[in-house]
Structures are given as structure tokens and as C-alpha cells.
């Protein structure tokens, strides 16, 4: 057990070295080498055929869509795509792998030498190298529980056999658990934007193994690495790395050594457990797959795939900040998914003022959804409703207080904004003389603030506007009110 007792001074002597291996299932309609449905959740052993079961004489045929998705993902993470890559057999026995081998890629993967950028704690960007992206097929699943006789038997579901995977291996460039978390978050976001995977960790369509070692700072060589297998959330990856880094430092500090092995993360106990000693790569007896020709990615195919590459999240955020004059923080929230960003942009372009659309969407609607624990799709207010609200606010036809009241009604009754607005049509005081009377009273009641305004503290205009707004229960026309307040104070 790593003691919490490791002092910051001891921890600071060491540098963690982290590399991540991510498996993503590609979102093709059919499997990698046969026509079986690639579908999660079917009845066990229904999406299978002689090819994905590896029955004698069955021959694999490569799914072109899987190649397209792997190429698209490779381009999105800045990899060089190899014109000629080779499928290889990775031999091992496991009950959920009836063929006795996995079709994978070994020394000639489809893509290499990529990178993605992650934000650092200092507010800068760090580039994490990507060693390779290779294509392979998934194995089936052993079901160890959920049956009456699960204590004595294991069941097999082979539906997953032959599901196309991309394995993305990072360089050992990651230095902290937080960087690992950011890398995974960015990578997932990019893959989702490309539409090549649903990246659903609960269903196993994105899985992560983490390699971690520690060394004394400045030491030329890496320490002995430990592989943490199959962690099923990014938060757990971060927690497992934090635990493992301390465990390794403690072992070294107490004069011991780190054993090269695979370990499993136990989220309930918050610790890792030794699983088995790490097999060496040569144990898999890789050799070129005799049933598949080399994979050729032609220049034409590559160019056509590049055309399909969407605008990626980082670039999109930068453009949206410039185009709509929104904050970096708002841009990050608005680009959380490609679909959400698309909806925002459609709304922004239909409105008078995109920045107001962002504010209404994130603060008024987003805030209420969050308070109620609802998702964006469950919002009673449509994007058209948000555009209408933002425009009314922008034209000064609604005060922000009135807007809040209307949104309260939308959420209480589950109605869209236009319905509520058309019914309630909040009164507005647009009579200048009536407002001037109120302004005179409030300025007279606050001589100190009025004097400060006149001696240069112009932001105090907002104070008087707020006071009059309160006196009118939010019904003063905001544009008119602003104008009259300034006129009175200046005069
Ligand atoms: Zn099949």
C-alpha cells in the first residue's frame, strides 16, 4: 500500500512516465472481415458466422468502411498514413477467441507518428506524440456472472468477435495523471467529431490501458513499467495512475524494486492489484496474415478521406471565439459535442447577436437544466425559442429580469419560449416621462453615487439602471432606461 505518508519532497524527486493505449470499436454496420452485424446488445451468439468464429476454410474479407474510419481517425490525430500496411496474426489462446489468434497489425501499421495537443496546468499547450494507430479485430466476451450456475461455469458470447478496432498508442510523453486525463478527453472528443466510434465506455467501445513507470528526475533511462489494464472511465485512469505512481515511488524509496507486470484497478478499494506477469511481445508469434493481401491506401483514397475530415474541436473553438465574440469557456461548453456545436451555430447565424444566444443558451437554459439534472435534449425550450429570446433581449423589448421570469414559466410548465412569450407578452414601460419621474426620485435618494458618477465613475450608471428596474419590477424598456439615466446624470 502506498502510504499517504510520502512527503511532497520525496514525491518531487521522481518523474512519472506515462503512455496510453486506447482501443476504440469502429462504428461500421458490419464486422471487420465478414458481413455479420456489428451491433452491441444483440442476443448472445446471434451475430456470428464461420468467418468470425474462425471455422476451418473460412476466409476473411476486409471491410472498406473500417479502413476509411481508421484512415479518418489517423488523419485527425496527425498521423502519417502508410500506403502499404500488413495484417498479422497475433497468436494466443483464450476461450473467447475461438480462432486462436487475432488479426492485427504488427510492424507495418496503417498509420504512425501523430500527435494531439493537451492543455496544461500552466495554461499552455503540450503536444503528446502518438506512436501508431493500427487496425485489429476484437475478441468475444466471457460472461463470468449473471447466471444461476455462474459460480461453477463461464459462458461465452462471441458476438463481439471480429468487431473492427483501432488501437491508438501514445508515446511515453505524458508526465502527470492530469495530462493522461486530458489526453483521453481530447482523443475521445476528436474520435466523436470524426464519427468513427461512439466511444461508449460502458459498452466497451472505448477501452484504455495505461503504462506507467517512475524515475529519479534527470535519470537517463525509464524505470520499470507497469501496465494498468482495462480501466473503464477516464476518472479511474487518473486515480489508478495517482495510486500506482505513489506505490512505485514507495517501493523504490524503501530499497525495493518495481516488477514489470499487469495490474487491475479496483475502484471500490481505490488500489491496483497484480494480475499476471507481462507477456513479452514475442510470445504472440506474430506473422503476416496469409489470408489477407497487404492493405493499400492509395493517394486517391487518402485524398477522398481527407475531404471527409470534419472541422476538429480545437480549430472549431478558435474559430467560434473569433466569429461570435464568445469567451473561451463558452466555446468549450458549446463544442462539447459536434451536434451541440452545430445547433448553436445554426441558432447563432439566425440571430441578431450570437453572443447573446450563447449567454441565453448556457446561462438561462443551461443553468436551469443543470439545476434540474436534465440533458439538453430534455429542454422544453427549443433553439428557435432561444433565438427569439436573445433577439428580444437584444432589441430591448425584454429586460433580463422579464426574460428570467418567462424562462421560469417555460420550465415550470414544460412549454417552449415562443408559446409563453406570446401568451404573457410582458408589459414594458416605454413612456419616457414616467421613467424620468422614477429616475429623478432615485437620483435624489442617492446623492453620493450621483456625485461619484459626475466625478468620473461612469460604471455607476448601472447602479441607477438597476434601481429603476427594481422599482418597475423589471418592466422598464432597458434601452430607453439606459439612455434616460445617462442623460439625467450627465445633465
Ligand atoms: Zn461473422
Short mmCIF file of C-alpha atoms and ligand atoms in Angstrom, two decimals:
data_model
loop_
_atom_site.label_atom_id
_atom_site.label_comp_id
_atom_site.label_asym_id
_atom_site.label_seq_id
_atom_site.Cartn_x
_atom_site.Cartn_y
_atom_site.Cartn_z
CA UNK A 1 0.00 0.00 0.00
CA UNK A 2 1.35 3.45 -0.77
CA UNK A 3 1.30 5.36 2.44
CA UNK A 4 -0.23 8.80 2.34
CA UNK A 5 2.93 9.46 4.34
CA UNK A 6 5.10 10.05 1.26
CA UNK A 7 6.18 13.64 1.68
CA UNK A 8 5.95 16.18 -1.13
CA UNK A 9 9.76 16.35 -1.07
CA UNK A 10 10.05 12.61 -1.76
CA UNK A 11 7.40 12.72 -4.50
CA UNK A 12 9.16 15.68 -6.08
CA UNK A 13 12.37 13.66 -6.51
CA UNK A 14 10.65 11.43 -9.06
CA UNK A 15 9.22 11.87 -12.50
CA UNK A 16 6.37 9.66 -13.70
CA UNK A 17 6.43 8.46 -17.31
CA UNK A 18 3.05 7.51 -18.75
CA UNK A 19 1.95 6.07 -22.09
CA UNK A 20 -1.62 5.18 -23.03
CA UNK A 21 -3.08 2.51 -25.29
CA UNK A 22 -6.62 3.14 -26.39
CA UNK A 23 -8.82 0.63 -28.19
CA UNK A 24 -11.84 2.02 -29.99
CA UNK A 25 -14.50 -0.01 -31.75
CA UNK A 26 -15.21 1.42 -35.17
CA UNK A 27 -18.82 2.29 -35.88
CA UNK A 28 -19.22 0.22 -39.04
CA UNK A 29 -22.50 -1.52 -39.86
CA UNK A 30 -20.75 -4.87 -40.26
CA UNK A 31 -17.69 -6.55 -38.76
CA UNK A 32 -14.09 -6.17 -39.90
CA UNK A 33 -13.79 -9.31 -42.04
CA UNK A 34 -17.33 -10.68 -42.53
CA UNK A 35 -20.87 -9.44 -43.12
CA UNK A 36 -22.15 -10.04 -39.57
CA UNK A 37 -23.84 -7.09 -37.87
CA UNK A 38 -21.53 -5.01 -35.71
CA UNK A 39 -24.09 -4.30 -33.03
CA UNK A 40 -23.91 -4.05 -29.26
CA UNK A 41 -26.68 -5.61 -27.21
CA UNK A 42 -27.93 -8.37 -29.54
CA UNK A 43 -28.90 -11.73 -28.02
CA UNK A 44 -25.70 -13.70 -27.30
CA UNK A 45 -24.15 -15.61 -30.19
CA UNK A 46 -26.57 -14.34 -32.85
CA UNK A 47 -24.22 -12.10 -34.89
CA UNK A 48 -21.74 -14.80 -35.82
CA UNK A 49 -20.65 -16.76 -38.89
CA UNK A 50 -17.88 -19.19 -39.91
CA UNK A 51 -15.50 -16.28 -40.62
CA UNK A 52 -15.69 -14.52 -37.26
CA UNK A 53 -15.73 -17.87 -35.47
CA UNK A 54 -12.64 -18.91 -37.41
CA UNK A 55 -14.10 -22.20 -38.64
CA UNK A 56 -11.77 -24.19 -40.93
CA UNK A 57 -11.77 -22.95 -44.51
CA UNK A 58 -13.48 -19.64 -43.81
CA UNK A 59 -11.72 -16.65 -45.37
CA UNK A 60 -11.72 -13.03 -44.17
CA UNK A 61 -12.60 -10.13 -46.50
CA UNK A 62 -11.61 -6.66 -45.28
CA UNK A 63 -14.43 -4.15 -44.65
CA UNK A 64 -13.69 -0.99 -46.68
CA UNK A 65 -15.62 1.18 -44.23
CA UNK A 66 -13.33 0.05 -41.41
CA UNK A 67 -10.33 1.19 -43.48
CA UNK A 68 -11.99 4.52 -44.14
CA UNK A 69 -12.71 5.06 -40.44
CA UNK A 70 -9.20 4.04 -39.40
CA UNK A 71 -7.77 6.42 -42.02
CA UNK A 72 -10.06 9.25 -40.92
CA UNK A 73 -9.03 8.77 -37.27
CA UNK A 74 -5.35 8.63 -38.29
CA UNK A 75 -5.61 11.93 -40.15
CA UNK A 76 -7.47 13.58 -37.28
CA UNK A 77 -4.61 12.77 -34.88
CA UNK A 78 -2.00 13.98 -37.39
CA UNK A 79 -0.59 10.55 -38.24
CA UNK A 80 1.20 9.68 -41.46
CA UNK A 81 -0.87 7.06 -43.25
CA UNK A 82 1.19 4.24 -44.71
CA UNK A 83 0.43 3.38 -48.30
CA UNK A 84 1.03 -0.33 -47.75
CA UNK A 85 0.31 -1.88 -44.38
CA UNK A 86 0.27 -5.54 -43.40
CA UNK A 87 -2.19 -7.56 -41.35
CA UNK A 88 -0.59 -10.01 -38.95
CA UNK A 89 -1.75 -12.87 -36.78
CA UNK A 90 -1.35 -12.35 -33.07
CA UNK A 91 -1.45 -15.85 -31.66
CA UNK A 92 -2.77 -16.64 -28.23
CA UNK A 93 -5.31 -18.94 -26.73
CA UNK A 94 -8.28 -17.67 -24.82
CA UNK A 95 -11.78 -19.18 -24.55
CA UNK A 96 -13.42 -16.09 -26.08
CA UNK A 97 -11.09 -16.26 -29.10
CA UNK A 98 -12.13 -19.43 -30.95
CA UNK A 99 -9.68 -18.85 -33.83
CA UNK A 100 -6.69 -18.94 -31.51
CA UNK A 101 -5.41 -15.70 -32.98
CA UNK A 102 -6.46 -12.13 -33.54
CA UNK A 103 -5.98 -10.42 -36.89
CA UNK A 104 -3.99 -7.30 -36.06
CA UNK A 105 -1.17 -5.21 -37.47
CA UNK A 106 2.35 -5.53 -36.14
CA UNK A 107 5.45 -3.98 -37.68
CA UNK A 108 3.59 -2.26 -40.53
CA UNK A 109 0.57 -0.48 -39.03
CA UNK A 110 -1.72 1.68 -41.15
CA UNK A 111 -0.53 4.91 -39.51
CA UNK A 112 2.32 6.29 -37.38
CA UNK A 113 3.95 9.46 -35.98
CA UNK A 114 0.94 11.51 -34.93
CA UNK A 115 0.21 13.88 -32.06
CA UNK A 116 -2.52 15.68 -30.23
CA UNK A 117 -2.29 18.75 -28.04
CA UNK A 118 -3.50 18.91 -24.46
CA UNK A 119 -3.89 21.94 -22.19
CA UNK A 120 -1.50 22.06 -19.22
CA UNK A 121 -1.96 23.32 -15.68
CA UNK A 122 0.06 26.41 -16.63
CA UNK A 123 -2.46 27.34 -19.32
CA UNK A 124 -0.18 26.40 -22.21
CA UNK A 125 -0.44 23.53 -24.69
CA UNK A 126 1.61 20.36 -24.69
CA UNK A 127 1.99 18.06 -27.64
CA UNK A 128 1.67 14.34 -26.86
CA UNK A 129 3.14 12.09 -29.53
CA UNK A 130 1.22 9.19 -30.99
CA UNK A 131 3.38 6.24 -31.93
CA UNK A 132 0.89 4.45 -34.11
CA UNK A 133 -2.67 3.63 -34.97
CA UNK A 134 -3.25 0.08 -36.11
CA UNK A 135 -6.29 -1.88 -37.15
CA UNK A 136 -7.30 -5.14 -35.49
CA UNK A 137 -10.33 -7.21 -34.60
CA UNK A 138 -11.95 -7.60 -31.20
CA UNK A 139 -12.35 -10.91 -29.37
CA UNK A 140 -15.57 -12.29 -27.86
CA UNK A 141 -16.65 -11.93 -24.28
CA UNK A 142 -16.52 -14.31 -21.34
CA UNK A 143 -19.50 -13.90 -19.05
CA UNK A 144 -18.44 -14.79 -15.53
CA UNK A 145 -21.60 -13.84 -13.71
CA UNK A 146 -25.32 -13.31 -14.09
CA UNK A 147 -26.27 -16.99 -14.48
CA UNK A 148 -27.67 -19.42 -11.90
CA UNK A 149 -24.55 -21.59 -12.19
CA UNK A 150 -22.07 -18.75 -12.59
CA UNK A 151 -20.19 -20.00 -9.54
CA UNK A 152 -19.03 -23.05 -11.49
CA UNK A 153 -19.38 -22.08 -15.17
CA UNK A 154 -18.31 -19.34 -17.54
CA UNK A 155 -20.48 -18.52 -20.55
CA UNK A 156 -19.25 -17.20 -23.87
CA UNK A 157 -20.79 -14.56 -26.11
CA UNK A 158 -18.97 -14.43 -29.43
CA UNK A 159 -20.97 -11.56 -30.97
CA UNK A 160 -18.02 -9.23 -30.42
CA UNK A 161 -15.56 -11.48 -32.32
CA UNK A 162 -14.35 -9.65 -35.40
CA UNK A 163 -15.59 -6.18 -34.40
CA UNK A 164 -13.23 -3.68 -36.06
CA UNK A 165 -10.92 -1.84 -33.69
CA UNK A 166 -8.39 0.91 -33.97
CA UNK A 167 -5.65 0.76 -31.35
CA UNK A 168 -4.02 4.13 -30.70
CA UNK A 169 -0.71 4.01 -28.84
CA UNK A 170 0.77 7.19 -27.39
CA UNK A 171 4.45 7.96 -26.94
CA UNK A 172 5.58 7.90 -23.27
CA UNK A 173 5.25 11.71 -23.30
CA UNK A 174 2.69 12.04 -20.52
CA UNK A 175 4.07 13.16 -17.15
CA UNK A 176 1.09 13.50 -14.82
CA UNK A 177 -2.25 11.76 -14.23
CA UNK A 178 -3.98 15.03 -15.16
CA UNK A 179 -2.23 15.08 -18.53
CA UNK A 180 -3.37 11.49 -19.08
CA UNK A 181 -6.94 12.55 -18.32
CA UNK A 182 -6.71 15.49 -20.74
CA UNK A 183 -5.17 13.32 -23.47
CA UNK A 184 -8.01 10.80 -23.21
CA UNK A 185 -10.64 13.52 -23.12
CA UNK A 186 -9.22 15.22 -26.24
CA UNK A 187 -8.75 11.95 -28.09
CA UNK A 188 -12.31 10.86 -27.40
CA UNK A 189 -13.63 14.24 -28.50
CA UNK A 190 -11.71 14.03 -31.78
CA UNK A 191 -12.93 10.48 -32.48
CA UNK A 192 -16.52 11.50 -31.74
CA UNK A 193 -16.24 14.52 -34.05
CA UNK A 194 -14.97 12.22 -36.80
CA UNK A 195 -17.92 9.89 -36.22
CA UNK A 196 -15.71 6.79 -36.34
CA UNK A 197 -16.77 5.45 -32.93
CA UNK A 198 -19.43 6.13 -30.32
CA UNK A 199 -16.66 5.90 -27.68
CA UNK A 200 -19.14 4.48 -25.18
CA UNK A 201 -17.01 3.26 -22.29
CA UNK A 202 -19.88 1.49 -20.51
CA UNK A 203 -20.45 -0.66 -23.58
CA UNK A 204 -16.73 -1.17 -24.06
CA UNK A 205 -16.41 0.68 -27.35
CA UNK A 206 -13.54 2.70 -25.87
CA UNK A 207 -11.08 0.92 -23.58
CA UNK A 208 -7.86 2.13 -22.08
CA UNK A 209 -4.66 0.55 -20.79
CA UNK A 210 -2.06 2.76 -19.11
CA UNK A 211 1.67 2.12 -18.87
CA UNK A 212 3.39 3.89 -16.04
CA UNK A 213 6.86 3.97 -14.54
CA UNK A 214 8.77 6.40 -12.35
CA UNK A 215 12.39 7.53 -12.43
CA UNK A 216 14.52 9.93 -10.47
CA UNK A 217 14.28 13.34 -12.13
CA UNK A 218 17.07 13.71 -14.65
CA UNK A 219 17.72 9.95 -14.86
CA UNK A 220 18.54 8.98 -18.47
CA UNK A 221 16.57 5.73 -18.54
CA UNK A 222 12.94 4.91 -17.91
CA UNK A 223 12.06 2.90 -14.82
CA UNK A 224 10.36 -0.49 -14.96
CA UNK A 225 6.85 -0.07 -16.27
CA UNK A 226 3.61 -1.47 -15.03
CA UNK A 227 0.56 -1.82 -17.23
CA UNK A 228 -2.82 -0.99 -15.75
CA UNK A 229 -5.38 -2.93 -17.79
CA UNK A 230 -8.87 -2.08 -18.91
CA UNK A 231 -9.85 0.86 -16.76
CA UNK A 232 -13.41 1.83 -17.59
CA UNK A 233 -13.52 5.58 -17.02
CA UNK A 234 -11.11 8.45 -17.50
CA UNK A 235 -11.52 9.45 -13.86
CA UNK A 236 -10.48 5.95 -12.83
CA UNK A 237 -7.46 6.10 -15.16
CA UNK A 238 -6.36 9.25 -13.36
CA UNK A 239 -6.98 7.72 -9.92
CA UNK A 240 -5.23 4.47 -10.85
CA UNK A 241 -2.19 6.40 -12.10
CA UNK A 242 -2.06 8.51 -8.94
CA UNK A 243 -2.14 5.36 -6.84
CA UNK A 244 0.39 3.49 -8.96
CA UNK A 245 2.89 6.38 -9.05
CA UNK A 246 2.92 6.52 -5.26
CA UNK A 247 3.13 2.75 -4.95
CA UNK A 248 6.16 2.63 -7.22
CA UNK A 249 7.92 5.54 -5.52
CA UNK A 250 7.36 3.94 -2.16
CA UNK A 251 8.79 0.63 -3.40
CA UNK A 252 11.92 2.39 -4.65
CA UNK A 253 12.29 4.58 -1.56
CA UNK A 254 12.18 1.54 0.71
CA UNK A 255 15.01 -0.07 -1.25
CA UNK A 256 12.84 -2.45 -3.28
CA UNK A 257 12.17 -2.58 -6.99
CA UNK A 258 9.18 -2.41 -9.30
CA UNK A 259 8.17 -5.65 -11.04
CA UNK A 260 7.14 -5.49 -14.67
CA UNK A 261 3.57 -6.75 -14.63
CA UNK A 262 -0.04 -6.08 -15.47
CA UNK A 263 -2.28 -4.75 -12.75
CA UNK A 264 -6.02 -4.19 -12.40
CA UNK A 265 -7.67 -1.15 -10.86
CA UNK A 266 -10.21 -1.81 -8.13
CA UNK A 267 -12.36 1.31 -7.95
CA UNK A 268 -14.10 0.30 -4.73
CA UNK A 269 -10.86 -0.11 -2.85
CA UNK A 270 -9.02 2.63 -4.71
CA UNK A 271 -5.97 0.47 -5.44
CA UNK A 272 -4.37 -1.68 -8.12
CA UNK A 273 -3.82 -5.43 -7.92
CA UNK A 274 -1.22 -7.59 -9.59
CA UNK A 275 -2.80 -9.56 -12.42
CA UNK A 276 -0.11 -11.60 -14.16
CA UNK A 277 3.42 -11.01 -15.28
CA UNK A 278 3.58 -9.22 -18.58
CA UNK A 279 3.90 -11.39 -21.62
CA UNK A 280 6.71 -10.37 -23.90
CA UNK A 281 5.69 -9.32 -27.38
CA UNK A 282 7.35 -12.34 -29.00
CA UNK A 283 5.08 -14.69 -27.09
CA UNK A 284 2.38 -13.77 -29.60
CA UNK A 285 4.38 -15.26 -32.51
CA UNK A 286 3.23 -12.59 -34.90
CA UNK A 287 3.41 -13.48 -38.57
CA UNK A 288 1.84 -11.93 -41.68
CA UNK A 289 -1.79 -12.97 -42.10
CA UNK A 290 -1.71 -15.40 -45.06
CA UNK A 291 -5.43 -14.96 -45.83
CA UNK A 292 -5.28 -11.19 -46.44
CA UNK A 293 -3.28 -9.27 -49.04
CA UNK A 294 -1.37 -6.14 -47.98
CA UNK A 295 -3.69 -3.20 -47.32
CA UNK A 296 -3.13 -0.46 -49.88
CA UNK A 297 -4.26 3.07 -49.05
CA UNK A 298 -4.00 4.80 -52.41
CA UNK A 299 -3.34 8.50 -52.84
CA UNK A 300 -6.87 8.88 -54.24
CA UNK A 301 -8.46 7.11 -51.28
CA UNK A 302 -6.39 9.21 -48.89
CA UNK A 303 -7.38 12.45 -50.62
CA UNK A 304 -11.06 11.44 -50.65
CA UNK A 305 -10.90 10.60 -46.94
CA UNK A 306 -9.23 13.94 -46.14
CA UNK A 307 -12.23 15.61 -47.75
CA UNK A 308 -14.46 13.88 -45.20
CA UNK A 309 -12.47 15.14 -42.23
CA UNK A 310 -14.70 17.49 -40.24
CA UNK A 311 -13.52 20.68 -38.59
CA UNK A 312 -11.92 19.35 -35.40
CA UNK A 313 -12.87 20.55 -31.91
CA UNK A 314 -9.78 22.69 -31.21
CA UNK A 315 -9.97 24.52 -34.55
CA UNK A 316 -13.69 24.93 -34.17
CA UNK A 317 -13.35 26.53 -30.74
CA UNK A 318 -10.79 29.02 -32.05
CA UNK A 319 -12.99 29.94 -35.00
CA UNK A 320 -16.13 30.31 -32.87
CA UNK A 321 -14.36 32.61 -30.41
CA UNK A 322 -13.29 34.86 -33.27
CA UNK A 323 -16.52 34.66 -35.27
CA UNK A 324 -19.07 35.09 -32.49
CA UNK A 325 -17.09 37.09 -29.93
CA UNK A 326 -17.70 34.48 -27.22
CA UNK A 327 -15.41 33.51 -24.35
CA UNK A 328 -13.03 30.53 -24.47
CA UNK A 329 -15.00 28.97 -21.68
CA UNK A 330 -18.32 29.30 -23.51
CA UNK A 331 -16.71 27.96 -26.68
CA UNK A 332 -15.51 24.90 -24.76
CA UNK A 333 -19.02 24.19 -23.47
CA UNK A 334 -20.66 24.84 -26.85
CA UNK A 335 -18.32 22.42 -28.65
CA UNK A 336 -18.72 19.60 -26.12
CA UNK A 337 -20.28 17.58 -28.94
CA UNK A 338 -20.32 18.21 -32.65
CA UNK A 339 -24.11 18.04 -32.68
CA UNK A 340 -24.47 20.67 -29.93
CA UNK A 341 -21.99 22.96 -31.67
CA UNK A 342 -23.91 22.55 -34.95
CA UNK A 343 -27.16 23.51 -33.25
CA UNK A 344 -25.61 26.52 -31.59
CA UNK A 345 -24.06 27.74 -34.82
CA UNK A 346 -27.34 27.39 -36.71
CA UNK A 347 -29.04 29.42 -33.98
CA UNK A 348 -26.24 31.99 -33.81
CA UNK A 349 -26.44 32.60 -37.55
CA UNK A 350 -30.22 33.06 -37.39
CA UNK A 351 -29.99 35.63 -34.60
CA UNK A 352 -29.14 39.32 -34.27
CA UNK A 353 -26.38 38.71 -31.75
CA UNK A 354 -24.59 35.33 -31.42
CA UNK A 355 -23.02 36.29 -28.11
CA UNK A 356 -26.47 36.76 -26.61
CA UNK A 357 -27.56 33.40 -27.99
CA UNK A 358 -24.58 31.82 -26.22
CA UNK A 359 -25.48 33.58 -22.97
CA UNK A 360 -29.15 32.62 -23.09
CA UNK A 361 -28.34 29.04 -24.10
CA UNK A 362 -25.67 28.45 -21.47
CA UNK A 363 -26.78 30.62 -18.55
CA UNK A 364 -30.56 30.77 -18.70
CA UNK A 365 -31.38 27.42 -20.27
CA UNK A 366 -28.21 25.53 -19.38
CA UNK A 367 -28.33 26.73 -15.77
CA UNK A 368 -31.93 25.60 -15.32
CA UNK A 369 -31.27 22.22 -16.98
CA UNK A 370 -28.30 21.65 -14.71
CA UNK A 371 -30.29 22.55 -11.60
CA UNK A 372 -32.95 20.04 -12.62
CA UNK A 373 -30.44 17.36 -13.64
CA UNK A 374 -31.74 17.36 -17.22
CA UNK A 375 -29.92 16.92 -20.53
CA UNK A 376 -30.03 19.42 -23.35
CA UNK A 377 -32.39 17.14 -25.35
CA UNK A 378 -34.87 17.30 -22.49
CA UNK A 379 -35.11 21.09 -22.54
CA UNK A 380 -38.62 22.50 -23.01
CA UNK A 381 -37.06 25.46 -24.83
CA UNK A 382 -36.13 24.88 -28.47
CA UNK A 383 -33.24 26.55 -30.26
CA UNK A 384 -35.81 28.70 -32.09
CA UNK A 385 -37.10 29.78 -28.68
CA UNK A 386 -33.59 30.68 -27.60
CA UNK A 387 -33.04 32.77 -30.73
CA UNK A 388 -36.33 34.61 -30.14
CA UNK A 389 -35.42 35.30 -26.51
CA UNK A 390 -31.93 36.53 -27.42
CA UNK A 391 -33.32 38.80 -30.14
CA UNK A 392 -35.97 40.33 -27.87
CA UNK A 393 -33.27 40.98 -25.30
CA UNK A 394 -31.01 42.47 -27.92
CA UNK A 395 -33.74 44.77 -29.25
CA UNK A 396 -34.53 45.91 -25.73
CA UNK A 397 -38.06 44.53 -25.99
CA UNK A 398 -37.48 42.42 -22.89
CA UNK A 399 -35.46 43.16 -19.79
CA UNK A 400 -33.24 40.42 -18.46
CA UNK A 401 -35.50 40.16 -15.45
CA UNK A 402 -38.54 39.60 -17.64
CA UNK A 403 -36.59 37.05 -19.61
CA UNK A 404 -35.81 35.13 -16.45
CA UNK A 405 -39.46 35.18 -15.43
CA UNK A 406 -40.54 33.83 -18.83
CA UNK A 407 -37.96 31.07 -18.67
CA UNK A 408 -39.17 30.15 -15.20
CA UNK A 409 -42.65 29.65 -16.68
CA UNK A 410 -41.21 27.59 -19.58
CA UNK A 411 -39.55 25.20 -17.16
CA UNK A 412 -42.48 25.07 -14.70
CA UNK A 413 -44.96 24.19 -17.42
CA UNK A 414 -42.70 22.43 -19.90
CA UNK A 415 -43.54 24.96 -22.65
CA UNK A 416 -41.37 26.48 -25.35
CA UNK A 417 -40.37 30.12 -25.11
CA UNK A 418 -42.43 31.42 -28.04
CA UNK A 419 -45.65 29.98 -26.56
CA UNK A 420 -45.01 31.53 -23.17
CA UNK A 421 -43.92 34.88 -24.63
CA UNK A 422 -46.91 35.17 -26.95
CA UNK A 423 -49.30 34.43 -24.14
CA UNK A 424 -47.75 36.61 -21.45
CA UNK A 425 -46.41 39.49 -23.58
CA UNK A 426 -44.80 41.18 -20.57
CA UNK A 427 -45.68 44.84 -20.22
CA UNK A 428 -42.94 47.33 -20.93
CA UNK A 429 -42.77 50.85 -19.75
CA UNK A 430 -41.75 52.83 -22.82
CA UNK A 431 -43.17 56.09 -21.60
CA UNK A 432 -40.12 58.35 -21.16
CA UNK A 433 -41.85 60.81 -18.86
CA UNK A 434 -42.96 58.06 -16.48
CA UNK A 435 -39.42 56.71 -16.32
CA UNK A 436 -37.95 60.18 -15.85
CA UNK A 437 -40.06 60.68 -12.72
CA UNK A 438 -38.65 57.50 -11.24
CA UNK A 439 -35.10 58.37 -12.26
CA UNK A 440 -35.38 61.79 -10.62
CA UNK A 441 -36.56 60.19 -7.38
CA UNK A 442 -33.79 57.62 -7.34
CA UNK A 443 -31.03 60.07 -8.19
CA UNK A 444 -32.29 62.38 -5.44
CA UNK A 445 -32.28 59.49 -2.97
CA UNK A 446 -28.67 58.58 -3.83
CA UNK A 447 -26.74 61.86 -3.96
CA UNK A 448 -23.40 60.23 -3.11
CA UNK A 449 -23.49 57.84 -6.09
CA UNK A 450 -24.68 60.63 -8.38
CA UNK A 451 -21.71 62.77 -7.31
CA UNK A 452 -19.27 59.88 -7.83
CA UNK A 453 -20.68 59.39 -11.33
CA UNK A 454 -20.11 63.03 -12.16
CA UNK A 455 -16.53 62.87 -10.94
CA UNK A 456 -15.77 60.04 -13.35
CA UNK A 457 -17.07 56.73 -12.02
CA UNK A 458 -19.22 56.08 -15.09
CA UNK A 459 -19.93 52.44 -14.21
CA UNK A 460 -22.36 53.75 -11.57
CA UNK A 461 -24.92 54.29 -14.34
CA UNK A 462 -25.57 50.55 -13.97
CA UNK A 463 -26.43 51.08 -10.31
CA UNK A 464 -29.17 53.60 -11.17
CA UNK A 465 -30.49 51.47 -14.02
CA UNK A 466 -30.72 48.54 -11.60
CA UNK A 467 -32.59 50.63 -9.02
CA UNK A 468 -35.16 51.86 -11.53
CA UNK A 469 -35.53 48.34 -12.95
CA UNK A 470 -36.28 47.08 -9.47
CA UNK A 471 -38.80 49.87 -8.87
CA UNK A 472 -40.60 48.91 -12.11
CA UNK A 473 -40.44 45.18 -11.36
CA UNK A 474 -38.26 44.72 -14.44
CA UNK A 475 -40.75 46.36 -16.78
CA UNK A 476 -38.75 49.39 -17.92
CA UNK A 477 -37.60 49.25 -21.51
CA UNK A 478 -33.87 48.65 -20.96
CA UNK A 479 -32.58 50.64 -23.95
CA UNK A 480 -34.71 53.66 -23.15
CA UNK A 481 -33.93 53.45 -19.46
CA UNK A 482 -30.17 53.39 -20.11
CA UNK A 483 -30.42 56.42 -22.32
CA UNK A 484 -32.51 58.41 -19.82
CA UNK A 485 -30.31 57.54 -16.84
CA UNK A 486 -27.17 58.74 -18.62
CA UNK A 487 -28.94 61.90 -19.78
CA UNK A 488 -30.08 62.69 -16.26
CA UNK A 489 -26.66 62.01 -14.67
CA UNK A 490 -24.76 63.96 -17.31
CA UNK A 491 -27.22 66.81 -17.15
ZN1 LIG B 1 -19.17 -13.12 -38.98
#
